[in-house]
mmCIF file of C-alpha atoms in Angstrom:
data_model
loop_
_atom_site.group_PDB
_atom_site.id
_atom_site.type_symbol
_atom_site.label_atom_id
_atom_site.label_comp_id
_atom_site.label_asym_id
_atom_site.label_seq_id
_atom_site.Cartn_x
_atom_site.Cartn_y
_atom_site.Cartn_z
ATOM 1 C CA VAL A 16 0.494 -5.184 -3.984
ATOM 2 C CA PHE A 17 -1.968 -5.695 -7.473
ATOM 3 C CA ASP A 18 -3.638 -2.126 -7.745
ATOM 4 C CA VAL A 19 -3.205 1.800 -6.421
ATOM 5 C CA SER A 20 -6.630 3.357 -7.184
ATOM 6 C CA PRO A 21 -7.286 6.388 -8.002
ATOM 7 C CA ASN A 22 -4.605 6.133 -9.928
ATOM 8 C CA PHE A 23 -4.559 10.445 -9.991
ATOM 9 C CA GLY A 24 -5.486 12.842 -7.321
ATOM 10 C CA LEU A 25 -5.410 16.629 -5.998
ATOM 11 C CA ASP A 26 -2.673 18.712 -5.832
ATOM 12 C CA GLU A 27 -5.024 19.413 -1.563
ATOM 13 C CA GLY A 28 -4.053 15.770 -0.843
ATOM 14 C CA ASN A 29 -6.504 13.715 1.196
ATOM 15 C CA THR A 30 -7.737 11.336 -1.915
ATOM 16 C CA LEU A 31 -8.593 8.090 -0.273
ATOM 17 C CA VAL A 32 -6.265 5.600 -1.911
ATOM 18 C CA THR A 33 -7.347 1.324 -2.014
ATOM 19 C CA VAL A 34 -4.372 -0.229 -2.045
ATOM 20 C CA THR A 35 -5.314 -4.134 -3.602
ATOM 21 C CA GLY A 36 -2.895 -7.079 -2.867
ATOM 22 C CA LEU A 37 -1.734 -10.363 -0.321
ATOM 23 C CA ASN A 38 -0.592 -11.929 2.791
ATOM 24 C CA PHE A 39 -1.675 -8.239 4.533
ATOM 25 C CA ASN A 40 -1.321 -8.889 8.676
ATOM 26 C CA TYR A 41 -2.661 -7.236 10.742
ATOM 27 C CA SER A 42 -0.377 -8.303 13.507
ATOM 28 C CA SER A 43 2.487 -7.158 10.774
ATOM 29 C CA GLY A 44 1.355 -3.433 10.338
ATOM 30 C CA PRO A 45 1.609 -0.750 11.352
ATOM 31 C CA TYR A 46 1.451 -0.280 7.508
ATOM 32 C CA PHE A 47 2.377 2.587 6.148
ATOM 33 C CA CYS A 48 2.062 4.430 2.315
ATOM 34 C CA ARG A 49 5.124 6.348 0.545
ATOM 35 C CA PHE A 50 3.975 8.887 -2.020
ATOM 36 C CA GLY A 51 7.056 10.097 -3.705
ATOM 37 C CA ASN A 52 9.490 10.779 -0.639
ATOM 38 C CA THR A 53 6.039 11.975 2.311
ATOM 39 C CA ARG A 54 5.314 8.748 4.671
ATOM 40 C CA VAL A 55 1.326 8.756 5.831
ATOM 41 C CA ASN A 56 -0.294 6.019 7.761
ATOM 42 C CA ALA A 57 -2.676 3.520 5.695
ATOM 43 C CA THR A 58 -5.563 1.945 7.345
ATOM 44 C CA PHE A 59 -5.377 -2.912 7.135
ATOM 45 C CA ILE A 60 -9.025 -2.848 6.206
ATOM 46 C CA ASN A 61 -8.050 -7.041 5.326
ATOM 47 C CA PRO A 62 -5.468 -9.215 3.904
ATOM 48 C CA THR A 63 -6.018 -7.937 0.406
ATOM 49 C CA ARG A 64 -6.636 -4.210 1.374
ATOM 50 C CA LEU A 65 -5.028 -0.895 3.043
ATOM 51 C CA THR A 66 -6.286 3.174 2.967
ATOM 52 C CA CYS A 67 -4.281 5.767 3.529
ATOM 53 C CA LEU A 68 -4.922 9.171 2.219
ATOM 54 C CA SER A 69 -2.628 10.985 -0.367
ATOM 55 C CA PRO A 70 -0.790 14.543 1.362
ATOM 56 C CA GLN A 71 -0.983 17.556 -0.134
ATOM 57 C CA THR A 72 1.973 17.915 -3.283
ATOM 58 C CA ALA A 73 3.604 21.444 -4.204
ATOM 59 C CA THR A 74 4.646 19.701 -7.021
ATOM 60 C CA PRO A 75 2.254 18.113 -9.505
ATOM 61 C CA GLY A 76 3.478 15.363 -10.870
ATOM 62 C CA PRO A 77 2.816 11.140 -10.891
ATOM 63 C CA VAL A 78 5.133 9.312 -8.138
ATOM 64 C CA ASN A 79 5.711 6.657 -6.803
ATOM 65 C CA VAL A 80 2.891 5.174 -4.199
ATOM 66 C CA GLU A 81 5.512 2.159 -2.177
ATOM 67 C CA ILE A 82 3.743 0.287 1.098
ATOM 68 C CA SER A 83 5.458 -0.473 3.822
ATOM 69 C CA VAL A 84 5.589 -2.302 7.069
ATOM 70 C CA ASN A 85 6.858 -0.824 10.747
ATOM 71 C CA GLY A 86 8.407 2.070 8.272
ATOM 72 C CA GLY A 87 10.384 0.320 6.587
#
């Protein structure tokens, strides 16, 4: 993963987040984005791009964003 954009969002969630990287493979999915401890579905766009909607949070502030395949 090279980039996660935007690098901020609303506490209410539903911010469309674009993840840019290499070697995303449609047949390897499903993909997931994890915002802190909350996992959401990711959408495969192409081999270099995934998108996901940020979840709502009760605790504003920075969180780690991770990408996983098959929920792992």
